[in-house]
Every structure is written in structure tokens, then in C-alpha cells.
Amino acid sequence: MSGWGYALKLSKEEVKNAEPPGTVKLIDHELHRTPTGTNYNEDHIQLVPHPSRSPADPLNWPKWRKLAVLFTVSLYALIANIASANIASALPLLTFQLLPPNSLTRLGHLVAYNVLFAGCSNIVWVPLANIFGRRPIMLLAQLILIFASMGGGLATTFNGLLIARIFQGIGAGPEQTISPEIVGEVFFVHQRGRAMALYTVCLSGGSLLGGIIGGYIAGNLGYKYIFWITTALSVFIFLCQFFLVPETLFDRKSHLAHEERNNTYNDEKEGTERTEQAINSKYQSKFGIAQQLSVGMYRGHIVRRFIAPWKTLALPGTWVVMLHYGGLVGAIVTLATIAPALLSAPPYLWGNNVGLINVAGLIGCIVGGIATHFTADLLVTRGAKKEVHGFSEPEARLPAMFPALVIAVAGIWCFGFSAANGSKPAWVGMAFGLGMVSFGLTQIPSIGFNYLIEAYYSVSSDCFVMTTIVRGVISFAWTFFVVEWVFTRGPREPFGIFGMLMAIFALLTIPLWIYGKRWRIATAKYLPKVGEGEH
């Protein structure tokens, strides 16, 4: 059963023993007796999702291929975000390099519209990926990124450059939605946290790395080389995607049902072999070159798949993650846009070095990635081991968010109030603030995206659509107005408000952590029926 009335009437014990979508048995407690008569439990991690026997099942791929997939989608996130952010630190130089001269406020639209279309393009990208497969859509998006980057290098007017930036955003869209979905489809539950940590380091690190190099490239070679370098990097990632990433969209439910009907999956016979290593060694040789390089499928239900993302607004977890992610990305994009403008003016006068402020952000990003790597999966497995039934709950990941959210909110205020100080050493506070926000931005998507994948597996890609739409809208709204707002009212007011909004978003994590499972019971009716292995 499901529904809010039913879920709210359940006792704590009934909620604890319930198995709504997202709750899986991760730990198997096996009872042993020693020769002296003492009983003890030996814990075994179960493979969730439950793999099929098909060599096309991404869960059966060898470790090197899984790592190649992770490397490629992470590299896509890195390069796409470098392409998005590298122009931010070059904006002060574009005021006179791009003719006729444009105001800094107008040039800021090159960032604002890029992030808006990067998010909103997923209204189309994700349904198409659910219809035709991940592989063709990722390749198509990367081709658009290549040609849009070339267009930026050839553009000679502001409007031409703006159109190129819009299409760069469209080409970068899937790295925010389809890429994390691919990670979730390739790795088991107990591995996803560490895998997603690498992806999110690249996701947030790309923006910071782009901010560092953009000013130097524009200052030494001219702004057009920003786009030509991005073109070369985009071609490289396209080749990696084509040769290293097979199709990961796999109908595991149908394969498991077929195996059960034909009695080809005998747990009593093969139960001891259903380890990850046994699966990899058994099936990797059967996955041929033709299967690896094939492109495209058709799954139908076009209208339903385009409507599906909007239905995920009925799920509380979608709202919490999309506000977290949207607020933090909006903050980091705003900081990366306004910091070079501030540091190029008195009393700083950093010139081509304005992008160096992003080094602090890159340090925060790396530290956040390391922290996520060691805590994300640990909390899940530790929580499951403590439970008598060995259940893994998506909410077990959420406590890792709390320090990151507090640090990120404090970082927004630290940046804004330091910038408002106006003294020459104030850049130190601005750098610390940027590093603190970057720390949060690395951890929050890793944990939040994993929560969506595990809590709402069957519709997680649709949840990502809404997450990236809000990310794009918030980032667009903040960067569209922030330059003029800062230079007319000072940094204290806008960043004080941004920090307050982010603090409100952060507080929503607490009820999700406490009541998240009860809410999943209540909203189970909104999720498609899934079979074993679809968690």
C-alpha cells in the first residue's frame, strides 16, 4: 500500500520493516557457530541491483570497462564545465577585445544564457535518451558542443558569440543528467558513492579550472583561442565516448524474468559465484566489438517519456536535491563571474591573473571529493550492517551533507562580506569563501544524485531533468542580475541574500533525513512497478 494517509499512520517499527522502492537488502547476516558453541554473524555484501546473466548487462562488465566509462563521463563533465566557465574570467578583457565594446553587465549574459540552456536542454535530452538509448544522445550532444565551440571561435559579434554560447550550453546539458545516470547503471549500490565522487569532482572542478585558464588564454592569445582549445578537448571526449562507452540502458527486469521462466538462473547452484569478480570474469569475453560499438535502440512511449520528468515533482527528494544543487551551482557560477570583475578593478588590479582566485575553489573541490570518497559508501554499508534485516536506506547517505551545506552557506557570506570590505587583503576572504562553496558543491551532488538514483531508481533520470532545470534557472537569474546589482548596491546585499536562500534550502535536508523513508512509502504509487534488480 501507499499514500500519505497510510504512511503517516504507520508506527516507527512498521516503517523500519517496510520495503518501499529504494529500500534494498544490502547486507546478509550469516550465522556461524564456533567449536566452543559461540554464535557470531558473518556479514556479506549483496549485489544490488541483482545482475542478469547477459553480457550486455553493465553490471557484468569487467572492472577496466566500468572505470573507462566512469573516466569518460567524468571527463565530459570536466570539459563541458571548462567550456562553460572559461569565459567568465575573460569578461574584463572582452570589454575591449570584442568590438564594438560591450559593458561588463551585457557580457555577463554570455555566462547566464549558457547555464540556462545547459539546464533546460535536458527537457529534451533525457526523454530522448530514455527512448533511443544513452549512447546516441551523448554522442549527438558532444557533436553539438564541438560545432558550437567552433562557432564561438569564428564569431565576430556579440550576438554571434551569444548564439555559440547558447549551443555550447545545449551540448553540455547531458553531462548533468545522463552522465550520473550512466554511473548509476554501471556500478552496484555499495560502489556508487565512490564512483560518483570522481564524477562530481570533475563536475565542479571543471568550472573552477575553466575560470583559472580563461583569463590567461584571453590575455595572451585572445578570447577566440578559448573556443578553439575547447573544440580540441571536445573532439577528444567524443572519441573517448565512441570507443569506450557502450550502451548502458539495459532492460534488466525482462532478462531476469526470462531467466527465471527458463530456469537458467539457479541460485542454489551458482549462489557462491554471484560475486562481482565471478560475474566479470564469466561474461566479459561474450561482449563483442559489434555490441560495444552499436548505436541506438527504440523503446517507444514518446509522449509519456516527455511528460515523465514533470511527474517527479510529486517526490519530496526531488525538491530537496534540486534546490540544493541549483542553489550551490548558482552560487559558484555567480562567484566565478563576479570575482574576476572585482579583482580587475582597484584596489586589486590583478589583470590577467584574475582567474587565480579559482585556485582556492579547486582546492576546496579536491578536499570535498576526498571527503566524499571516504564517507559516501561507508555510511550506507555501516547503516545496513547495524540493521537486523540488513536493509540499505538512501537516507543513510544524507548526514554526510550536513557539514558540506553549513560550510557552503558560510562560504557565500564569507565571499560577499570580504568583497564588501574593499581593502586590498580582502581577496583572502573571497578566496576562502570560494573554496568553501566549492567544497560543498563537490559533496552535495555526489550524495544527492546517489539519493535520487537509489530512492527513485526507475525515474532517477527524470528527477535529474528537474534538478538541472532549477540549476539552470537559479544560475541564470543570479548571474543575469548580479554584476549590476554588485556594482550598484555593493557585494554585501546580494551575497547576504544568496546565503540566506541557500541556508533555507539546506534546512530541508533534516526532514528528508528523518522522514524520508515514510515519504517514500507515501509516494510509492507515483513510481512505475519495477522488478528485482531495478533498485
Coordinates of C-alpha atoms in Angstrom, one line a residue:
M1 CA 0.0 0.0 0.0
S2 CA 1.0 3.6 -0.4
G3 CA -0.5 7.1 0.1
W4 CA 0.1 9.9 2.6
G5 CA -2.7 8.8 4.9
Y6 CA -1.4 5.2 5.1
A7 CA 2.2 6.3 5.5
L8 CA 1.5 8.8 8.3
K9 CA -0.4 6.2 10.3
L10 CA 2.4 3.6 10.4
S11 CA 4.4 3.1 13.6
K12 CA 8.1 3.6 13.7
E13 CA 8.6 -0.1 13.8
E14 CA 6.4 -0.7 10.8
V15 CA 8.3 2.0 8.8
K16 CA 11.6 0.4 9.8
N17 CA 10.4 -3.0 8.5
A18 CA 8.8 -1.7 5.3
E19 CA 10.4 -2.2 1.9
P20 CA 9.3 0.7 -0.3
P21 CA 11.1 1.5 -3.6
G22 CA 14.7 2.4 -2.6
T23 CA 15.0 0.1 0.4
V24 CA 17.1 -2.9 -0.5
K25 CA 18.7 -5.7 1.4
L26 CA 22.4 -4.9 1.1
I27 CA 23.9 -7.0 4.0
D28 CA 23.3 -10.7 4.5
H29 CA 23.9 -11.7 8.1
E30 CA 25.1 -15.3 8.1
L31 CA 25.0 -17.0 11.5
H32 CA 28.0 -19.2 12.4
R33 CA 28.7 -21.4 15.4
T34 CA 32.3 -22.0 16.7
P35 CA 33.5 -25.3 18.0
T36 CA 33.1 -23.9 21.5
G37 CA 29.4 -23.2 20.9
T38 CA 29.6 -19.5 20.4
N39 CA 27.4 -17.8 17.8
Y40 CA 28.6 -15.0 15.6
N41 CA 27.5 -13.2 12.4
E42 CA 29.5 -13.0 9.2
D43 CA 28.3 -10.1 7.0
H44 CA 28.2 -10.4 3.3
I45 CA 27.5 -7.5 0.9
Q46 CA 24.8 -8.5 -1.6
L47 CA 25.0 -7.3 -5.2
V48 CA 22.3 -4.6 -5.6
P49 CA 21.0 -4.3 -8.3
H50 CA 20.8 -8.0 -8.9
P51 CA 22.7 -8.7 -12.2
S52 CA 21.3 -10.8 -15.0
R53 CA 23.4 -13.3 -17.0
S54 CA 23.5 -11.2 -20.1
P55 CA 27.0 -10.0 -21.2
A56 CA 25.3 -6.7 -22.3
D57 CA 24.3 -6.0 -18.6
P58 CA 26.6 -3.2 -17.5
L59 CA 26.9 -4.8 -14.1
N60 CA 28.6 -7.7 -15.7
W61 CA 31.3 -5.7 -17.4
P62 CA 34.9 -6.1 -16.3
K63 CA 36.3 -3.5 -13.9
W64 CA 38.5 -1.9 -16.5
R65 CA 35.5 -1.1 -18.7
K66 CA 33.5 0.3 -15.8
L67 CA 36.4 2.5 -14.9
A68 CA 36.7 3.6 -18.6
V69 CA 33.0 4.5 -18.6
L70 CA 33.4 6.5 -15.3
F71 CA 36.6 8.2 -16.7
T72 CA 34.8 9.2 -19.9
V73 CA 31.6 10.6 -18.4
S74 CA 33.7 12.4 -15.7
L75 CA 35.9 13.8 -18.4
Y76 CA 32.8 15.0 -20.3
A77 CA 31.6 16.8 -17.2
L78 CA 35.1 18.4 -16.7
I79 CA 35.4 19.6 -20.3
A80 CA 31.8 20.8 -20.6
N81 CA 32.2 22.9 -17.5
I82 CA 35.6 24.2 -18.6
A83 CA 33.8 25.3 -21.8
S84 CA 31.0 26.9 -19.8
A85 CA 33.3 28.7 -17.2
N86 CA 36.4 29.7 -19.1
I87 CA 34.9 32.8 -20.5
A88 CA 34.0 34.2 -17.0
S89 CA 37.5 35.2 -16.0
A90 CA 38.0 36.7 -19.5
L91 CA 35.0 39.0 -19.3
P92 CA 37.0 42.1 -18.2
L93 CA 39.3 41.5 -21.3
L94 CA 36.3 41.1 -23.6
T95 CA 35.1 44.6 -22.8
F96 CA 37.8 45.8 -25.3
Q97 CA 38.7 42.6 -27.2
L98 CA 35.2 42.2 -28.6
L99 CA 34.3 45.0 -30.9
P100 CA 32.3 47.2 -30.7
P101 CA 32.9 47.5 -26.9
N102 CA 30.3 46.0 -24.6
S103 CA 29.6 46.7 -20.9
L104 CA 30.6 44.1 -18.3
T105 CA 26.9 43.7 -17.4
R106 CA 26.0 42.7 -21.0
L107 CA 29.0 40.4 -21.4
G108 CA 27.8 38.6 -18.2
H109 CA 24.9 37.3 -20.4
L110 CA 27.4 35.0 -22.1
V111 CA 27.6 33.1 -18.8
A112 CA 23.9 33.5 -17.8
Y113 CA 22.4 32.1 -21.1
N114 CA 24.9 29.3 -21.3
V115 CA 24.0 27.9 -17.9
L116 CA 20.3 28.4 -18.5
F117 CA 20.3 26.3 -21.7
A118 CA 22.6 23.7 -20.2
G119 CA 19.9 23.0 -17.6
C120 CA 16.8 23.5 -19.7
S121 CA 18.0 21.5 -22.7
N122 CA 17.6 18.3 -20.6
I123 CA 13.8 18.7 -21.1
V124 CA 14.6 17.2 -24.5
W125 CA 17.9 15.3 -23.9
V126 CA 16.7 12.9 -21.1
P127 CA 13.4 11.7 -22.7
L128 CA 15.4 11.1 -26.0
A129 CA 18.0 9.1 -24.0
N130 CA 15.2 7.0 -22.5
I131 CA 13.7 6.4 -25.9
F132 CA 16.8 5.8 -28.1
G133 CA 19.5 4.9 -25.5
R134 CA 22.2 6.8 -23.7
R135 CA 24.9 6.3 -26.3
P136 CA 23.5 8.1 -29.4
I137 CA 22.3 11.1 -27.3
M138 CA 25.6 11.5 -25.6
L139 CA 27.4 11.4 -29.0
L140 CA 24.9 13.9 -30.6
A141 CA 25.3 16.3 -27.7
Q142 CA 29.1 16.2 -27.9
L143 CA 28.9 16.9 -31.6
I144 CA 26.8 20.0 -30.9
L145 CA 29.4 21.0 -28.2
I146 CA 32.2 20.6 -30.8
F147 CA 30.5 22.7 -33.5
A148 CA 29.2 25.4 -31.0
S149 CA 32.8 25.8 -29.8
M150 CA 34.0 26.2 -33.4
G151 CA 31.2 28.8 -33.8
G152 CA 32.5 30.7 -30.9
G153 CA 36.0 30.8 -32.4
L154 CA 34.6 32.1 -35.7
A155 CA 32.1 34.7 -34.2
T156 CA 33.0 38.3 -34.7
T157 CA 30.0 40.0 -33.0
F158 CA 28.4 39.8 -29.5
N159 CA 25.2 38.3 -30.9
G160 CA 27.1 35.6 -32.8
L161 CA 29.1 34.8 -29.7
L162 CA 25.9 34.6 -27.6
I163 CA 24.4 32.1 -30.0
A164 CA 27.5 30.0 -29.9
R165 CA 27.4 30.1 -26.0
I166 CA 23.8 29.0 -26.0
F167 CA 24.5 26.0 -28.2
Q168 CA 27.6 25.2 -26.0
G169 CA 25.1 25.0 -23.1
I170 CA 22.8 22.7 -25.1
G171 CA 25.7 20.4 -26.0
A172 CA 26.8 20.3 -22.3
G173 CA 23.4 19.5 -21.0
P174 CA 23.6 15.7 -20.8
E175 CA 26.7 15.8 -18.6
Q176 CA 24.5 16.9 -15.7
T177 CA 21.7 14.3 -16.2
I178 CA 22.7 11.3 -18.4
S179 CA 26.2 11.1 -17.1
P180 CA 25.2 10.4 -13.4
E181 CA 22.6 8.0 -14.7
I182 CA 25.2 6.1 -16.5
V183 CA 27.3 5.9 -13.4
G184 CA 24.3 4.5 -11.5
E185 CA 23.7 1.9 -14.3
V186 CA 27.3 0.6 -14.3
F187 CA 28.0 0.4 -10.5
F188 CA 26.4 -1.5 -7.7
V189 CA 24.9 0.3 -4.7
H190 CA 27.9 -0.2 -2.4
Q191 CA 30.2 1.3 -5.1
R192 CA 28.2 4.3 -6.3
G193 CA 29.3 6.8 -3.7
R194 CA 33.0 6.4 -4.5
A195 CA 32.3 6.4 -8.3
M196 CA 30.1 9.5 -8.1
A197 CA 32.7 11.3 -6.0
L198 CA 35.1 11.3 -9.0
Y199 CA 32.3 12.5 -11.3
T200 CA 31.3 15.4 -9.0
V201 CA 35.0 16.4 -8.6
C202 CA 35.1 16.8 -12.4
L203 CA 31.7 18.4 -12.5
S204 CA 32.6 21.2 -10.1
G205 CA 36.3 21.2 -10.8
G206 CA 35.7 22.0 -14.5
S207 CA 34.1 25.3 -13.7
L208 CA 37.0 26.3 -11.5
L209 CA 39.7 25.1 -13.8
G210 CA 38.0 26.9 -16.7
G211 CA 37.9 30.1 -14.5
I212 CA 41.7 29.8 -13.9
I213 CA 42.8 29.3 -17.5
G214 CA 40.2 31.6 -19.3
G215 CA 41.8 34.9 -18.3
Y216 CA 45.3 33.7 -19.2
I217 CA 44.2 32.4 -22.6
A218 CA 42.3 35.6 -23.5
G219 CA 45.1 37.8 -22.2
N220 CA 47.9 36.1 -24.0
L221 CA 46.3 34.6 -27.2
G222 CA 43.0 36.4 -27.5
Y223 CA 39.5 35.3 -26.4
K224 CA 38.9 33.2 -29.7
Y225 CA 41.5 30.7 -28.5
I226 CA 39.3 29.9 -25.6
F227 CA 36.9 28.4 -28.1
W228 CA 39.5 26.7 -30.3
I229 CA 41.0 24.9 -27.3
T230 CA 37.5 23.9 -26.1
T231 CA 36.9 22.5 -29.6
A232 CA 40.0 20.3 -29.4
L233 CA 39.1 19.0 -26.0
S234 CA 35.5 18.3 -27.1
V235 CA 36.8 16.2 -30.1
F236 CA 38.8 14.2 -27.7
I237 CA 35.9 13.4 -25.4
F238 CA 33.7 12.5 -28.4
L239 CA 36.3 9.9 -29.4
C240 CA 36.5 8.5 -25.9
Q241 CA 32.7 8.3 -25.8
F242 CA 32.5 6.4 -29.1
F243 CA 35.2 3.8 -28.4
L244 CA 35.0 3.4 -24.6
V245 CA 31.3 3.7 -23.6
P246 CA 28.9 1.1 -24.8
E247 CA 25.1 1.4 -24.3
T248 CA 24.3 1.3 -20.6
L249 CA 20.5 1.4 -20.9
F250 CA 19.6 -2.2 -20.2
D251 CA 16.2 -3.9 -19.6
R252 CA 17.4 -6.0 -16.6
K253 CA 13.8 -6.7 -15.5
S254 CA 12.9 -8.5 -18.7
H255 CA 16.2 -10.5 -18.7
L256 CA 15.7 -11.7 -15.2
A257 CA 12.1 -12.6 -15.8
H258 CA 13.2 -14.6 -18.9
E259 CA 15.9 -16.4 -17.0
E260 CA 13.5 -17.3 -14.2
R261 CA 11.0 -18.7 -16.7
N262 CA 13.6 -20.8 -18.5
N263 CA 15.2 -21.9 -15.2
T264 CA 18.6 -20.6 -16.4
Y265 CA 19.4 -18.8 -13.2
N266 CA 19.9 -21.4 -10.4
D267 CA 20.8 -19.6 -7.2
E268 CA 21.3 -22.9 -5.3
K269 CA 23.9 -24.0 -7.9
E270 CA 25.6 -20.6 -8.6
G271 CA 25.0 -18.7 -5.4
T272 CA 28.6 -18.9 -4.4
E273 CA 29.7 -17.5 -7.7
R274 CA 27.5 -14.4 -7.7
T275 CA 30.3 -12.1 -6.6
E276 CA 31.4 -9.2 -8.7
Q277 CA 34.7 -10.8 -9.7
A278 CA 32.9 -14.0 -10.8
I279 CA 30.4 -12.2 -12.8
N280 CA 33.1 -10.0 -14.5
S281 CA 35.3 -13.0 -15.5
K282 CA 32.4 -15.1 -16.7
Y283 CA 30.7 -12.7 -19.0
Q284 CA 33.3 -10.2 -20.3
S285 CA 34.5 -12.4 -23.1
K286 CA 31.0 -12.7 -24.5
F287 CA 30.6 -8.9 -25.0
G288 CA 31.8 -8.5 -28.6
I289 CA 33.0 -5.5 -30.5
A290 CA 29.8 -5.1 -32.5
Q291 CA 27.8 -4.9 -29.3
Q292 CA 30.2 -2.4 -27.8
L293 CA 30.1 0.0 -30.7
S294 CA 26.4 -0.4 -31.7
V295 CA 24.4 2.9 -31.6
G296 CA 20.8 3.3 -30.9
M297 CA 17.6 1.4 -29.9
Y298 CA 13.9 2.3 -29.8
R299 CA 11.8 2.0 -26.7
G300 CA 8.7 3.9 -27.7
H301 CA 6.2 5.7 -25.4
I302 CA 7.4 9.1 -26.7
V303 CA 4.7 11.3 -25.2
R304 CA 4.8 9.5 -21.8
R305 CA 8.6 9.9 -21.6
F306 CA 8.4 13.6 -22.3
I307 CA 5.8 14.1 -19.6
A308 CA 7.5 11.8 -17.0
P309 CA 10.1 14.4 -15.7
W310 CA 7.3 16.7 -14.5
K311 CA 5.6 13.9 -12.5
T312 CA 8.7 13.6 -10.3
L313 CA 7.8 16.9 -8.7
A314 CA 5.4 14.8 -6.6
L315 CA 8.5 13.2 -4.9
P316 CA 9.9 15.2 -1.9
G317 CA 13.5 14.1 -2.6
T318 CA 13.4 15.7 -6.0
W319 CA 12.6 19.1 -4.4
V320 CA 15.4 18.9 -1.8
V321 CA 18.1 17.8 -4.2
M322 CA 17.2 20.2 -6.9
L323 CA 17.1 23.2 -4.5
H324 CA 20.5 22.2 -3.0
Y325 CA 22.1 21.7 -6.4
G326 CA 20.5 24.7 -8.0
G327 CA 21.5 27.0 -5.1
L328 CA 25.1 25.8 -5.0
V329 CA 25.7 25.9 -8.7
G330 CA 24.0 29.3 -8.8
A331 CA 26.4 30.4 -6.1
I332 CA 29.6 29.1 -7.7
V333 CA 28.7 30.5 -11.1
T334 CA 27.9 33.8 -9.6
L335 CA 31.1 33.9 -7.6
A336 CA 33.1 32.8 -10.6
T337 CA 31.5 35.6 -12.7
I338 CA 31.8 38.5 -10.2
A339 CA 35.2 37.7 -8.7
P340 CA 37.2 38.5 -11.9
A341 CA 35.3 41.7 -12.3
L342 CA 36.1 42.8 -8.7
L343 CA 39.8 41.7 -8.9
S344 CA 40.4 43.5 -12.2
A345 CA 39.3 46.8 -10.5
P346 CA 41.1 48.9 -7.8
P347 CA 42.4 48.2 -5.2
Y348 CA 43.3 44.7 -6.6
L349 CA 44.2 45.3 -10.3
W350 CA 45.1 41.6 -10.9
G351 CA 45.0 42.0 -14.7
N352 CA 45.4 38.6 -16.5
N353 CA 45.7 36.9 -13.1
V354 CA 42.1 37.4 -12.1
G355 CA 41.4 33.7 -12.7
L356 CA 43.8 32.7 -10.0
I357 CA 41.0 33.2 -7.4
N358 CA 39.6 29.9 -8.7
V359 CA 42.7 28.0 -7.3
A360 CA 41.1 28.3 -3.9
G361 CA 37.9 26.8 -5.3
L362 CA 39.9 24.0 -6.9
I363 CA 41.5 23.2 -3.6
G364 CA 38.1 23.1 -1.9
C365 CA 36.8 20.9 -4.7
I366 CA 39.6 18.3 -4.3
V367 CA 39.2 18.2 -0.5
G368 CA 35.5 17.8 -0.9
G369 CA 36.0 15.0 -3.3
I370 CA 38.3 13.1 -1.0
A371 CA 35.9 13.5 1.9
T372 CA 33.0 12.2 -0.2
H373 CA 35.1 9.2 -1.4
F374 CA 35.7 8.0 2.1
T375 CA 32.3 8.7 3.6
A376 CA 29.6 8.2 1.0
D377 CA 29.5 4.4 0.7
L378 CA 30.8 3.9 4.3
L379 CA 27.6 5.4 5.8
V380 CA 25.4 3.1 3.7
T381 CA 27.2 -0.1 4.4
R382 CA 27.7 0.7 8.1
G383 CA 24.0 1.5 8.5
A384 CA 22.9 -1.7 6.7
K385 CA 25.3 -3.8 9.0
K386 CA 23.6 -2.4 12.1
E387 CA 20.2 -3.3 10.9
V388 CA 18.9 -6.8 11.8
H389 CA 17.4 -7.2 8.3
G390 CA 20.4 -5.7 6.6
F391 CA 18.4 -3.1 4.8
S392 CA 20.1 -0.2 3.0
E393 CA 18.2 3.1 3.1
P394 CA 19.0 6.0 0.7
E395 CA 18.6 8.3 3.7
A396 CA 21.7 6.8 5.3
R397 CA 23.8 9.0 2.9
L398 CA 22.2 12.3 3.9
P399 CA 24.2 13.0 7.2
A400 CA 27.3 13.5 5.0
M401 CA 25.6 16.5 3.5
F402 CA 25.2 18.4 6.8
P403 CA 28.8 19.7 7.2
A404 CA 29.1 20.5 3.5
L405 CA 25.9 22.5 3.5
V406 CA 26.9 24.5 6.6
I407 CA 30.4 25.2 5.1
A408 CA 28.9 26.2 1.7
V409 CA 26.4 28.7 3.2
A410 CA 29.2 30.2 5.4
G411 CA 31.4 30.4 2.2
I412 CA 28.8 32.5 0.3
W413 CA 28.7 35.0 3.2
C414 CA 32.5 34.9 3.6
F415 CA 32.9 35.9 0.0
G416 CA 30.3 38.6 -0.1
F417 CA 31.3 40.3 3.2
S418 CA 35.0 40.1 2.3
A419 CA 34.3 41.7 -1.1
A420 CA 32.3 44.4 0.6
N421 CA 35.3 45.2 2.9
G422 CA 37.1 46.8 -0.1
S423 CA 40.6 46.6 1.3
K424 CA 43.5 45.1 -0.6
P425 CA 43.9 42.0 1.6
A426 CA 40.1 41.2 1.3
W427 CA 40.9 38.9 -1.6
V428 CA 42.0 36.3 1.0
G429 CA 38.4 36.1 2.5
M430 CA 37.0 36.0 -1.1
A431 CA 39.3 33.0 -1.9
F432 CA 38.4 31.2 1.3
G433 CA 34.7 31.8 0.6
L434 CA 35.0 30.4 -2.9
G435 CA 36.9 27.3 -1.6
M436 CA 34.2 26.7 1.0
V437 CA 31.4 26.8 -1.6
S438 CA 33.4 24.5 -3.9
F439 CA 33.8 22.0 -1.0
G440 CA 30.0 21.9 -0.7
L441 CA 29.4 21.8 -4.4
T442 CA 31.6 18.7 -4.7
Q443 CA 29.9 16.8 -1.9
I444 CA 26.2 17.8 -2.4
P445 CA 25.7 16.5 -6.0
S446 CA 27.5 13.2 -5.2
I447 CA 25.3 12.5 -2.2
G448 CA 22.2 14.0 -3.6
F449 CA 22.4 12.3 -7.0
N450 CA 23.0 9.0 -5.4
Y451 CA 20.0 9.6 -3.2
L452 CA 17.8 10.1 -6.3
I453 CA 19.2 7.0 -8.0
E454 CA 18.6 4.8 -5.0
A455 CA 15.3 6.2 -3.8
Y456 CA 13.7 6.6 -7.2
Y457 CA 15.7 4.3 -9.4
S458 CA 13.1 3.8 -12.1
V459 CA 12.6 7.6 -12.6
S460 CA 16.0 8.9 -11.5
S461 CA 16.9 10.3 -14.9
D462 CA 13.6 12.2 -14.9
C463 CA 14.5 13.6 -11.4
F464 CA 17.8 14.8 -12.9
V465 CA 15.8 16.8 -15.5
M466 CA 14.0 18.8 -12.9
T467 CA 17.2 19.2 -10.9
T468 CA 19.1 20.7 -13.8
I469 CA 16.2 22.9 -14.9
V470 CA 16.2 24.5 -11.5
R471 CA 20.0 24.7 -11.6
G472 CA 19.9 26.5 -14.9
V473 CA 17.1 28.9 -13.8
I474 CA 18.7 29.8 -10.5
S475 CA 22.1 30.2 -12.1
F476 CA 20.6 32.3 -14.9
A477 CA 18.7 34.5 -12.5
W478 CA 21.7 35.1 -10.2
T479 CA 24.2 35.8 -12.9
F480 CA 21.9 37.8 -15.1
F481 CA 21.5 40.5 -12.5
V482 CA 24.4 40.1 -10.2
V483 CA 27.0 42.2 -11.9
E484 CA 24.9 45.3 -12.0
W485 CA 23.5 44.5 -8.5
V486 CA 27.0 44.3 -7.0
F487 CA 28.3 47.5 -8.7
T488 CA 25.2 49.5 -7.7
R489 CA 24.4 48.1 -4.2
G490 CA 27.7 46.5 -3.2
P491 CA 28.5 42.8 -2.6
R492 CA 27.1 42.6 0.9
E493 CA 23.4 42.7 0.0
P494 CA 23.3 40.2 -2.9
F495 CA 25.5 37.7 -1.3
G496 CA 23.8 38.1 2.0
I497 CA 20.5 37.2 0.3
F498 CA 22.1 34.3 -1.7
G499 CA 23.5 32.8 1.5
M500 CA 20.1 33.2 3.3
L501 CA 18.3 31.4 0.5
M502 CA 20.9 28.6 0.5
A503 CA 20.5 28.2 4.2
I504 CA 16.8 27.7 3.8
F505 CA 17.4 25.1 1.1
A506 CA 19.9 23.4 3.4
L507 CA 17.4 23.1 6.3
L508 CA 15.2 20.9 4.1
T509 CA 17.7 18.1 4.4
I510 CA 16.7 17.5 8.1
P511 CA 13.1 16.4 7.5
L512 CA 14.1 14.4 4.5
W513 CA 16.7 12.5 6.6
I514 CA 14.2 11.9 9.5
Y515 CA 11.0 11.2 7.5
G516 CA 12.4 10.3 4.1
K517 CA 11.5 6.6 4.3
R518 CA 8.0 7.4 5.4
W519 CA 7.7 9.8 2.5
R520 CA 8.9 7.1 0.1
I521 CA 6.2 4.8 1.4
A522 CA 3.6 7.6 0.8
T523 CA 4.8 8.3 -2.8
A524 CA 5.4 4.7 -4.0
K525 CA 2.3 4.9 -6.1
Y526 CA 3.9 7.6 -8.3
L527 CA 6.7 5.2 -9.3
P528 CA 6.5 2.6 -12.1
K529 CA 6.4 -1.0 -10.9
V530 CA 9.9 -2.5 -11.1
G531 CA 11.2 -6.0 -10.7
E532 CA 14.1 -7.4 -8.9
G533 CA 17.3 -5.8 -9.8
E534 CA 15.8 -2.4 -10.6
H535 CA 16.8 -0.7 -7.4

